[in-house]
Coordinates of C-alpha atoms and ligand atoms in Angstrom, one line a residue:
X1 CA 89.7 70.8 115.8
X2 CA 87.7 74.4 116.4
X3 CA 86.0 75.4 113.6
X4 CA 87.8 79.2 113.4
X5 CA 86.8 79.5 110.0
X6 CA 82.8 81.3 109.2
X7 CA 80.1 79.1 108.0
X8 CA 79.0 81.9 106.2
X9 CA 79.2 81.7 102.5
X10 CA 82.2 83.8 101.0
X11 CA 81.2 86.2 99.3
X12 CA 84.3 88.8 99.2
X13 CA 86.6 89.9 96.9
X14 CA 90.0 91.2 97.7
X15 CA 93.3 92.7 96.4
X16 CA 96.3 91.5 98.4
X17 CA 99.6 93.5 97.6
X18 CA 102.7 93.5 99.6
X19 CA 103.4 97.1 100.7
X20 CA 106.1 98.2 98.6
X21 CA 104.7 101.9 98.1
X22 CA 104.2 101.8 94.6
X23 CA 101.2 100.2 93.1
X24 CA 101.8 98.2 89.8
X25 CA 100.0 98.4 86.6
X26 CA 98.8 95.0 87.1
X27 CA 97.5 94.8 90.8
X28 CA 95.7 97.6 89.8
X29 CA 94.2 95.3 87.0
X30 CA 93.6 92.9 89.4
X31 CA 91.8 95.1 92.1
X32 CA 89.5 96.6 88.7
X33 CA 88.5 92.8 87.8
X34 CA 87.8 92.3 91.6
X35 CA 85.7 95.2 92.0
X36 CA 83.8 94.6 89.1
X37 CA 83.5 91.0 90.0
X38 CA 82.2 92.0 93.9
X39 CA 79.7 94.7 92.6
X40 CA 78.3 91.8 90.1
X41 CA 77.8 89.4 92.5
X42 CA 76.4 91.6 95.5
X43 CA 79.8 91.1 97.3
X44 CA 82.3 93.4 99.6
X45 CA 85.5 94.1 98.0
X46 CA 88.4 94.5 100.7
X47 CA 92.2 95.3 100.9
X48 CA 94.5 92.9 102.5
X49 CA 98.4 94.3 103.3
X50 CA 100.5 91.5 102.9
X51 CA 103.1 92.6 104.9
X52 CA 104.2 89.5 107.3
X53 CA 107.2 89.5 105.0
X54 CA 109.3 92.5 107.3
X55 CA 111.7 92.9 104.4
X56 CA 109.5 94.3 102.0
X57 CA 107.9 96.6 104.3
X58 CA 107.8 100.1 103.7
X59 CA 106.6 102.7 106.5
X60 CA 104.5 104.9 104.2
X61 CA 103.8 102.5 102.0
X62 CA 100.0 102.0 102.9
X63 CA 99.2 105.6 102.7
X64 CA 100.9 105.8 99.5
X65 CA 99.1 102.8 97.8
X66 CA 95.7 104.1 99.8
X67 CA 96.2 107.7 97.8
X68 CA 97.0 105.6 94.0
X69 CA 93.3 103.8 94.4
X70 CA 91.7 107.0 95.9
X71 CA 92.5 108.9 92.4
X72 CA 91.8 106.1 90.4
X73 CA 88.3 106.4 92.5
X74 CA 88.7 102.3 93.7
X75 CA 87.2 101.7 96.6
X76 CA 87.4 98.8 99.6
X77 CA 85.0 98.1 102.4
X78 CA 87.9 96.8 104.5
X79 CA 91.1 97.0 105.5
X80 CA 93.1 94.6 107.0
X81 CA 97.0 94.2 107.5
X82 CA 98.7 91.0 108.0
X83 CA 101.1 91.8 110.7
X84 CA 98.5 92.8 113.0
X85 CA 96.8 89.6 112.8
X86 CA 99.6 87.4 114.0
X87 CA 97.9 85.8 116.8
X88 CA 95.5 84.6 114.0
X89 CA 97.6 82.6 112.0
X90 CA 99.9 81.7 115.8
X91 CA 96.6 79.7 117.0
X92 CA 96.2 77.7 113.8
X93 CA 99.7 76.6 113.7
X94 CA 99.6 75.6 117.0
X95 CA 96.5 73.9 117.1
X96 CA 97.8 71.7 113.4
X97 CA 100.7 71.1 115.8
X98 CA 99.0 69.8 118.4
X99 CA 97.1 67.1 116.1
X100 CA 100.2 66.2 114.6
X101 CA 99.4 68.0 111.6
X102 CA 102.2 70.1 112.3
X103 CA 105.8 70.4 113.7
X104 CA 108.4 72.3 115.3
X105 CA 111.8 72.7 113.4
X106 CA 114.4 73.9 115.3
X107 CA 116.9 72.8 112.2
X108 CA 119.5 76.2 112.0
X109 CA 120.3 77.7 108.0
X110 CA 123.8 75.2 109.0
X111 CA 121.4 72.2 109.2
X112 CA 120.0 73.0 105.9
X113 CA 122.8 74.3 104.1
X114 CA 124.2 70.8 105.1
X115 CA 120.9 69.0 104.2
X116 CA 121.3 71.0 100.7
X117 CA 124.5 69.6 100.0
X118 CA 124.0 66.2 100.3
X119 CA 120.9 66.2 98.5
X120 CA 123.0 67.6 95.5
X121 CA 125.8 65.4 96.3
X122 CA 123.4 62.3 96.4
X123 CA 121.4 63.8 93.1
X124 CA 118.5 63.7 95.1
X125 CA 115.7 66.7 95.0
X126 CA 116.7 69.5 97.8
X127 CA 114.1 70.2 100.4
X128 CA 112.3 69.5 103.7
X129 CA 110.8 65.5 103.1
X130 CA 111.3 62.5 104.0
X131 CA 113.9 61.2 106.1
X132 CA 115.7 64.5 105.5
X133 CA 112.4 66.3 107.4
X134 CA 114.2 65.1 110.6
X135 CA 112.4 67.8 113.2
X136 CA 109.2 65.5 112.2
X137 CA 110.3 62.8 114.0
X138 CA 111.0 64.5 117.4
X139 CA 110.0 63.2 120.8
X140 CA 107.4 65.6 122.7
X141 CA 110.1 65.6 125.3
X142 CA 112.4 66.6 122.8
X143 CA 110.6 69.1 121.8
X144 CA 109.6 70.5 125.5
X145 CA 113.5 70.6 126.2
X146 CA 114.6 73.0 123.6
X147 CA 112.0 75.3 123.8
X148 CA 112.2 75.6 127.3
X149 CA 115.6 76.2 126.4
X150 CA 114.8 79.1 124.1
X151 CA 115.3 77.1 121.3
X152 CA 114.5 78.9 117.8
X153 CA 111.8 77.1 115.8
X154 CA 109.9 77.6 113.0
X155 CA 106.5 75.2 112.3
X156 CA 106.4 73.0 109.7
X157 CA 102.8 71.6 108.1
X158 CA 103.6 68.1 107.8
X159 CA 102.8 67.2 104.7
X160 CA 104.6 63.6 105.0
X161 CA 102.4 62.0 106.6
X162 CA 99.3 61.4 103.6
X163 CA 99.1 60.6 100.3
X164 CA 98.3 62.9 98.7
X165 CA 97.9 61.1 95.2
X166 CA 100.0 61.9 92.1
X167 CA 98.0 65.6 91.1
X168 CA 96.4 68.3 92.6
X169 CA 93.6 69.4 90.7
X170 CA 91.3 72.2 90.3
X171 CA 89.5 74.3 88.1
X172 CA 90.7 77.8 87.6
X173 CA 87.7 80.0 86.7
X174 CA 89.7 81.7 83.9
X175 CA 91.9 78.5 82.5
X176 CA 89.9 75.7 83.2
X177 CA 90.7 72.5 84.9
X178 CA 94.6 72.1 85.8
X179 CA 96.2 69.8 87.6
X180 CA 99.3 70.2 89.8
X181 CA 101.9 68.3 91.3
X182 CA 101.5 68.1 95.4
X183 CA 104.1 69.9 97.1
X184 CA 106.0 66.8 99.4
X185 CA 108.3 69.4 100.7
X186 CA 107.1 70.1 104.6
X187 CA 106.3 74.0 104.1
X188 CA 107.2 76.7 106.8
X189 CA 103.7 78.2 108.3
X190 CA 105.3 79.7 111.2
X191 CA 108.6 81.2 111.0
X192 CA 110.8 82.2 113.9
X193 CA 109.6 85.5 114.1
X194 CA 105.8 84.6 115.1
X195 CA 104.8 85.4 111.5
X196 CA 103.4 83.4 108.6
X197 CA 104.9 83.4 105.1
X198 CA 102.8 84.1 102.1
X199 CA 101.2 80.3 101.8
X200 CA 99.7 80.0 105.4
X201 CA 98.3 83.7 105.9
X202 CA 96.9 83.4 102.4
X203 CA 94.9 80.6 103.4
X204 CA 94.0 81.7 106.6
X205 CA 92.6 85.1 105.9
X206 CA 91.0 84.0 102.4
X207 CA 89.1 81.4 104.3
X208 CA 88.1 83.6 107.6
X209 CA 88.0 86.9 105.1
X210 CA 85.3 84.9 103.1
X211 CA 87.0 85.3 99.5
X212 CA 84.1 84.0 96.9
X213 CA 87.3 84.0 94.3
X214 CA 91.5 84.6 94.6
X215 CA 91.7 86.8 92.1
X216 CA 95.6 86.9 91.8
X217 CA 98.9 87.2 89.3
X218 CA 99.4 83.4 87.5
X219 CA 102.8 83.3 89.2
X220 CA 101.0 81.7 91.9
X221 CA 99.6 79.2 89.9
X222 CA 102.0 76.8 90.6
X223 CA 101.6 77.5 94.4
X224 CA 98.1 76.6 94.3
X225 CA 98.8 72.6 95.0
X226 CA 100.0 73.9 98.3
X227 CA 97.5 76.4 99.1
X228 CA 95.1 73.3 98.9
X229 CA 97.3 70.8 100.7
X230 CA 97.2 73.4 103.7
X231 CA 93.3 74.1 103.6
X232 CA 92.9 70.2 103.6
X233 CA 95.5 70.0 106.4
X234 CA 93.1 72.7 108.2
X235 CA 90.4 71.0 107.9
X236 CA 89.0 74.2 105.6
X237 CA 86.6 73.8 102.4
X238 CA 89.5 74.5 99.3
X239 CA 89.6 78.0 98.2
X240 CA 88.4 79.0 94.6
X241 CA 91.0 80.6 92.1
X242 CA 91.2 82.8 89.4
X243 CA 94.8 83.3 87.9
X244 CA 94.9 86.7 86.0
X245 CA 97.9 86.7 83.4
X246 CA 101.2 88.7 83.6
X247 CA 101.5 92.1 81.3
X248 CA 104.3 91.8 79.7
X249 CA 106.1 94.5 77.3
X250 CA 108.5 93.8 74.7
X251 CA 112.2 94.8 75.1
X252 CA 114.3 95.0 72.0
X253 CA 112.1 92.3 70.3
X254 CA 112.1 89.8 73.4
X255 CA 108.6 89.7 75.8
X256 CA 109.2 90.6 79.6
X257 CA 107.6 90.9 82.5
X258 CA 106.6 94.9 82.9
X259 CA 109.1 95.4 85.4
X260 CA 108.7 98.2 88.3
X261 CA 112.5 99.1 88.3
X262 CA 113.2 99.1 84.5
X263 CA 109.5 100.2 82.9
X264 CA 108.3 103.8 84.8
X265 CA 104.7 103.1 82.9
X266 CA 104.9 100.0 85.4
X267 CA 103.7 102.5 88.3
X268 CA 100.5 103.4 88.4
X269 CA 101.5 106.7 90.1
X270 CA 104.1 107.6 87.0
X271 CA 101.1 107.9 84.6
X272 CA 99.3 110.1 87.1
X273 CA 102.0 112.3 87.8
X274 CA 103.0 112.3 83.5
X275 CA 99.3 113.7 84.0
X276 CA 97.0 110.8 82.1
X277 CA 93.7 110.9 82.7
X278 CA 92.5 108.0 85.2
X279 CA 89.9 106.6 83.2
X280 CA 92.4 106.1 80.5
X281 CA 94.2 103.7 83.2
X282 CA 91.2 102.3 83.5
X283 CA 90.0 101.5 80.1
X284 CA 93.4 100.8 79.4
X285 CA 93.5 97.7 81.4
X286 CA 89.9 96.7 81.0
X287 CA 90.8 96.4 77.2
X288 CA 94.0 93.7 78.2
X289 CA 91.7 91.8 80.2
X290 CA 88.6 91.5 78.5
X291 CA 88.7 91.0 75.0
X292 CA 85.4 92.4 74.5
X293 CA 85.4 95.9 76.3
X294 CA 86.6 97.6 73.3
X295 CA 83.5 96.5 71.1
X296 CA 81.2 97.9 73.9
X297 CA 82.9 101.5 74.0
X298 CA 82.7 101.6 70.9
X299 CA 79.2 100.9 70.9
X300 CA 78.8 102.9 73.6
X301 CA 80.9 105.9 73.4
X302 CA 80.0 108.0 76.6
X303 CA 78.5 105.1 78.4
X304 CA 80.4 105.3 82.4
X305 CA 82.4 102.8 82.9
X306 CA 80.5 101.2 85.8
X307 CA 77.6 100.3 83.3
X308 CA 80.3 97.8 81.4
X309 CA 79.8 94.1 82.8
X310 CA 83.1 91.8 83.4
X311 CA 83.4 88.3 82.1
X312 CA 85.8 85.7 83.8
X313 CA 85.3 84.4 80.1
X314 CA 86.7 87.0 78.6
X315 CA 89.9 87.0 80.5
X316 CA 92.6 86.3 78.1
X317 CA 95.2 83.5 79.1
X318 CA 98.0 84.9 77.0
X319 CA 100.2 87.6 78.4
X320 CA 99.0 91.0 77.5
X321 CA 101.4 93.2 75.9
X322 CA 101.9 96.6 77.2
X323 CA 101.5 99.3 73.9
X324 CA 102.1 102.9 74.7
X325 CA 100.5 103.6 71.4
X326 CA 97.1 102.0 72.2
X327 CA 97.0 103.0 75.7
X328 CA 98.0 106.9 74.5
X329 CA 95.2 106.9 71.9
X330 CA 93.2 105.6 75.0
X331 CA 94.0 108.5 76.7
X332 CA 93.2 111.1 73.5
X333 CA 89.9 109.7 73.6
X334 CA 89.4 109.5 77.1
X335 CA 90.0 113.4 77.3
X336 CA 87.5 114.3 74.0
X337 CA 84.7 113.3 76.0
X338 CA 85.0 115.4 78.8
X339 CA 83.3 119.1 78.5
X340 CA 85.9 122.0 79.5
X341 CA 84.7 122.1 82.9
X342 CA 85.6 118.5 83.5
X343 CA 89.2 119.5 82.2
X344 CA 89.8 122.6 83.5
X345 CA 89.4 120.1 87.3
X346 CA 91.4 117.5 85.9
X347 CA 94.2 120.0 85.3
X348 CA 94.2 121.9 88.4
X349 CA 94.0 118.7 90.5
X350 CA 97.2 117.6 88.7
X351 CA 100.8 119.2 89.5
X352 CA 100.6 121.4 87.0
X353 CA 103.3 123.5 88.8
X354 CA 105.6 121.3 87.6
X355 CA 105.4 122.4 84.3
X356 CA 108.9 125.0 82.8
X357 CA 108.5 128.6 83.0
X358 CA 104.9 128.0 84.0
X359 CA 103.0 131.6 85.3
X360 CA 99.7 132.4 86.0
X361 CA 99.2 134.1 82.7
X362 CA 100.2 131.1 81.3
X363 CA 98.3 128.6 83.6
X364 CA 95.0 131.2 82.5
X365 CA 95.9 130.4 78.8
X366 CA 96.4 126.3 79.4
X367 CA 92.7 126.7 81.0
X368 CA 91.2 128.6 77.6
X369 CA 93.2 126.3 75.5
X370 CA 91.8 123.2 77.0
X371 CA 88.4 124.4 76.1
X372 CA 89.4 125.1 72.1
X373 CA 87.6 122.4 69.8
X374 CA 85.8 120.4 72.7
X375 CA 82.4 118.9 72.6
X376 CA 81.0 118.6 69.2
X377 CA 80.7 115.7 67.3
X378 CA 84.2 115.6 65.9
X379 CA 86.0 116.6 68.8
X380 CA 89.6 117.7 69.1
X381 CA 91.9 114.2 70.1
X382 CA 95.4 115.4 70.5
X383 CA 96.0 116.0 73.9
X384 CA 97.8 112.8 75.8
X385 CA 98.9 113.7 79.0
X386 CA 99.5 116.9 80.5
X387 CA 103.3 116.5 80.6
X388 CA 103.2 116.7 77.0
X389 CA 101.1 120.8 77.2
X390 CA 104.8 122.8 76.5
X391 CA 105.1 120.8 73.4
X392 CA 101.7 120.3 72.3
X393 CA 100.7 124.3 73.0
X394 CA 104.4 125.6 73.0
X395 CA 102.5 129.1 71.6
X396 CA 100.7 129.5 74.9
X397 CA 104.3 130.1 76.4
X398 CA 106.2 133.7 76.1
X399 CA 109.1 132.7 74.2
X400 CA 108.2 130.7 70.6
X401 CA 110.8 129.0 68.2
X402 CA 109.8 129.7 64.6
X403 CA 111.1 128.8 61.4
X404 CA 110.3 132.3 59.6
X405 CA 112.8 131.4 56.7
X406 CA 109.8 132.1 54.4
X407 CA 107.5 134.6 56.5
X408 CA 106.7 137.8 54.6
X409 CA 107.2 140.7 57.5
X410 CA 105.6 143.2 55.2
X411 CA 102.3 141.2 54.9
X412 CA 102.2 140.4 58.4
X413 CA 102.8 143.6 59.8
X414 CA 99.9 144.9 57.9
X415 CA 97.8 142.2 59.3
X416 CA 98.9 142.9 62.5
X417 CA 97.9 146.8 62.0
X418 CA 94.0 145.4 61.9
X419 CA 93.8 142.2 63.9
X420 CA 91.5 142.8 67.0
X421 CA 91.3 140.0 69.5
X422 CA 87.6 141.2 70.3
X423 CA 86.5 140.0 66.4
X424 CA 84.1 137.8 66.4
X425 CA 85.4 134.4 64.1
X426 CA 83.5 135.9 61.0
X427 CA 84.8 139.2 61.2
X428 CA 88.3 137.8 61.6
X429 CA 87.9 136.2 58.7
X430 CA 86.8 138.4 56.8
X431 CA 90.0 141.0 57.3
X432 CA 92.0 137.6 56.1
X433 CA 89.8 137.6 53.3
X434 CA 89.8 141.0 52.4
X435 CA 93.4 141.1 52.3
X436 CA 94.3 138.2 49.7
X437 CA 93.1 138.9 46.0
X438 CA 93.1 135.1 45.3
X439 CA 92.6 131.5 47.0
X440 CA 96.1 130.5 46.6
X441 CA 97.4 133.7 48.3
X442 CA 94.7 133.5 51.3
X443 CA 95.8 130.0 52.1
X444 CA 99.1 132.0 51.9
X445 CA 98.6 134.8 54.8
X446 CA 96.3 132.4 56.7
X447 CA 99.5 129.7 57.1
X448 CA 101.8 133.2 57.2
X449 CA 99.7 134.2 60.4
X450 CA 99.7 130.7 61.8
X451 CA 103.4 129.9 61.7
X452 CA 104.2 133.4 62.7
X453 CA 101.9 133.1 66.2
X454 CA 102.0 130.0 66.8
X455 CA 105.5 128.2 65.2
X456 CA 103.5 125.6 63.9
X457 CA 101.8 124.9 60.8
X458 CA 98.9 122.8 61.8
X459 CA 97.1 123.6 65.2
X460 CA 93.4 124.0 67.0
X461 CA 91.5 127.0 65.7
X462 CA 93.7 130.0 65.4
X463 CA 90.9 132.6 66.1
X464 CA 90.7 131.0 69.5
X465 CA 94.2 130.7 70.0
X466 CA 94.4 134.4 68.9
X467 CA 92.1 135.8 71.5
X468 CA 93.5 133.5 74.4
X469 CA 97.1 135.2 73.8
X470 CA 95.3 138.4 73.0
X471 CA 95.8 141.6 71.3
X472 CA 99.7 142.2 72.2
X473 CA 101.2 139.0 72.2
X474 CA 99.5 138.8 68.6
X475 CA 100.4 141.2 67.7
X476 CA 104.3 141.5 68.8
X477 CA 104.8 138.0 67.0
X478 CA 103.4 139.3 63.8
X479 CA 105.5 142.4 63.7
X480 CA 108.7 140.3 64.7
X481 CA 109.1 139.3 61.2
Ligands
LIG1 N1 101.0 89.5 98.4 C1 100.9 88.7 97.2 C2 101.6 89.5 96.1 O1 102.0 90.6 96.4 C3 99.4 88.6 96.9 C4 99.0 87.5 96.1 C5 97.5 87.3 96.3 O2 96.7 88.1 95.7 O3 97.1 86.4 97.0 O4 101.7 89.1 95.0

């Protein structure tokens, strides 16, 4: 047979998601561990649309996942889509057909509904094998009849036909050495439609795509027997694989798969849009897959992430848990080490226009705000996600709920009569000062003037948040009472 395949040695990387739109939490692991593993080993790093399965595929879907790995700043050096490569995956089949290697089933979903039953009846294992693979056996005239009568066919690999021994074993560079059972079933490659399922493109374009490693989810693990049955079949050297485990998250005490329609912190683009910073994505996932990432940030706190090196012997087997808690105090820390600059950007280059009653008074106060406490060497971790500003800095809004059972309106109003926004912090203070005879009544008016501007009792400095609402909003709120 034609050698199709590259004699080059493989040295690519790829991610390989089906084009449903919306890019999960974990292919966006997987395409992190594969860019770190392609920049590593000198190798490209491409994008493969898996969409030779017309059921799943969704018009804009490309453009949408393209725009998710834009913002998290991932990057491929190709792109390539299944469905355009048809003729590809066409010539191999054909070519494993005419060796024998291969088959053409023209067996309707009556035949095998039929063939189904028995098996059942007979207690026998369902599938296409054996005596029940009865399309094997056809006569090349047979076969030239009902195609040139416009016969439907799919191609089977036939896998009948060898031995292929009692396990299928290989060494998955995260898990080790496993061994599988073959599949004996005679696997579709071709389906009527001209297009390959999963199994034979994967095998096809990994080979001619030169993968170094398939990095993928472990629910192909068990697939993988196959996936070498039909590079042996093809005559290519067996592919390499790495099997990356599921994230999981745990549902009223039981562990699940994080699930796209049930978990919204499943979509990549829902934490974007809630307004988390992408590097806390990032670090977020580098910390469930290699167990020691969080011992390097720590020991290099402002280090970018590029300087961090993968290990395939780091990748945990178990299934990661998603925590909200860890991956939100991810995020707090994430944002304390960017200057003001870095988050004034961040905020205008998310929708912040989705925020209630939002104005551009408001947006200039948000902007201050996110400049109050920063830099430093304890800076200010309380900020999450963006979605979370009209609670966080509910002052910086108009309209403020406060519980003044207990303010003193006399004492404020006074205050109010000599608070200047233009004090500097020491001369601010100073009028505080000036107006409590003791400590225990200072800490008094200071918590008085807090709760009456702000609603809360504990926030960032309130000299700053003073001048960013400025003299008459200050003032108005202290009078109020
Ligand atoms: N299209 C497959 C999926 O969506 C890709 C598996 C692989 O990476 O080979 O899961």
């Amino acid at each position: 047979m034609k050698n199709y395949h590259s004699n080059q040695t493989p040295n690519g990387y790829r991610i390989a998601p089906s084009p449903t739109g919306y890019v999960h939490l974990g292919t966006v692991g997987m395409a992190l561990v594969n860019s770190y593993l392609a920049r590593q080993n000198g190798g490209r790093f491409y994008f493969r649309i898996e969409d030779t399965d017309s059921k799943r595929f969704v018009a804009d879907a490309v453009e949408k996942m393209n725009q998710t790995f834009d913002y998290l700043g991932i990057k491929f050096a190709e792109t390539y889509v299944q469905s355009e490569r048809a003729e590809i995956y066409q010539k191999y089949a054909h070519d494993l057909v005419r060796q024998g290697k291969a088959y053409y089933c023209f067996c309707t979903e009556d035949d095998l509904s039929q063939m189904r039953e028995t098996q059942i009846k007979n207690n026998e294992p369902t599938g296409y094998y054996g005596k029940y693979a009865k399309c094997r056996h056809l006569s090349a005239d047979e076969v030239q009849k009902r195609l040139a009568a416009g016969e439907p066919y799919v191609i089977r690999a036939n896998f009948g036909y060898q031995d292929w021994g009692e396990r299928i074993t290989f060494v998955d560079a995260a898990r080790g050495e496993i061994a599988l059972l073959p599949q004996v079933n005679d696997p579709i490659i071709l389906k009527t439609n001209g297009l390959p399922p999963y199994n034979f493109a994967h095998v096809i374009d990994d080979t001619l795509m030169g993968t170094a490693l398939v990095v993928r989810g472990e629910e192909w693990l068990i697939s993988t027997a196959e996936h070498m049955q039909l590079c042996d079949l093809l005559g290519f050297p067996r592919l390499q694989y790495l099997h990356m485990p599921t994230i999981n998250i745990e549902d009223n005490g039981k562990k699940r798969k994080l699930s796209k329609r049930k978990d919204p912190q499943a979509l990549v683009m829902n934490l974007v849009d809630a307004g988390y910073p992408r590097d806390a994505i990032i670090e977020y996932l580098l910390t469930i897959y290699n167990s020691d990432f969080e011992l390097w940030r720590t020991a290099n706190p402002l280090a970018p992430l590029t300087a961090y090196e993968f290990k395939i012997n780091k990748i945990g087997t178990n299934n990661p848990l998603f925590d909200l808690p860890k991956f939100n105090d991810i995020a707090k820390n994430v944002w304390a080490r960017y200057d003001h600059e870095t988050m004034i950007k961040y905020f205008n280059a998310w929708n912040w226009q989705k925020l209630p009653q939002i104005t551009p008074t408001i947006k200039t106060r948000i902007e201050a705000m996110l400049g109050v406490e920063r830099g430093g060497e304890r800076p200010r971790k309380d900020l999450i996600k963006f979605e979370d500003l009209p609670e966080l800095y509910s002052y910086l809004w108009d309209e403020i709920q406060v519980d003044g059972q207990n303010l003193d309106g006399a004492l404020l109003k006074q205050y109010a009569s000599i608070y200047d926004a233009n004090d500097d912090k020491d001369t601010w203070w100073q009028k505080i000062k000036d107006m409590a005879p003791d400590k225990p009544s200072l800490r008094n008016l200071a918590a008085q003037i807090r709760l009456a501007v702000t609603g809360k009792t504990n926030t960032p400095d309130l000299w700053s948040i003073c001048r960013i609402l400025g003299n008459d909003l200050v003032k108005a709120r202290l009078n109020r009472w």
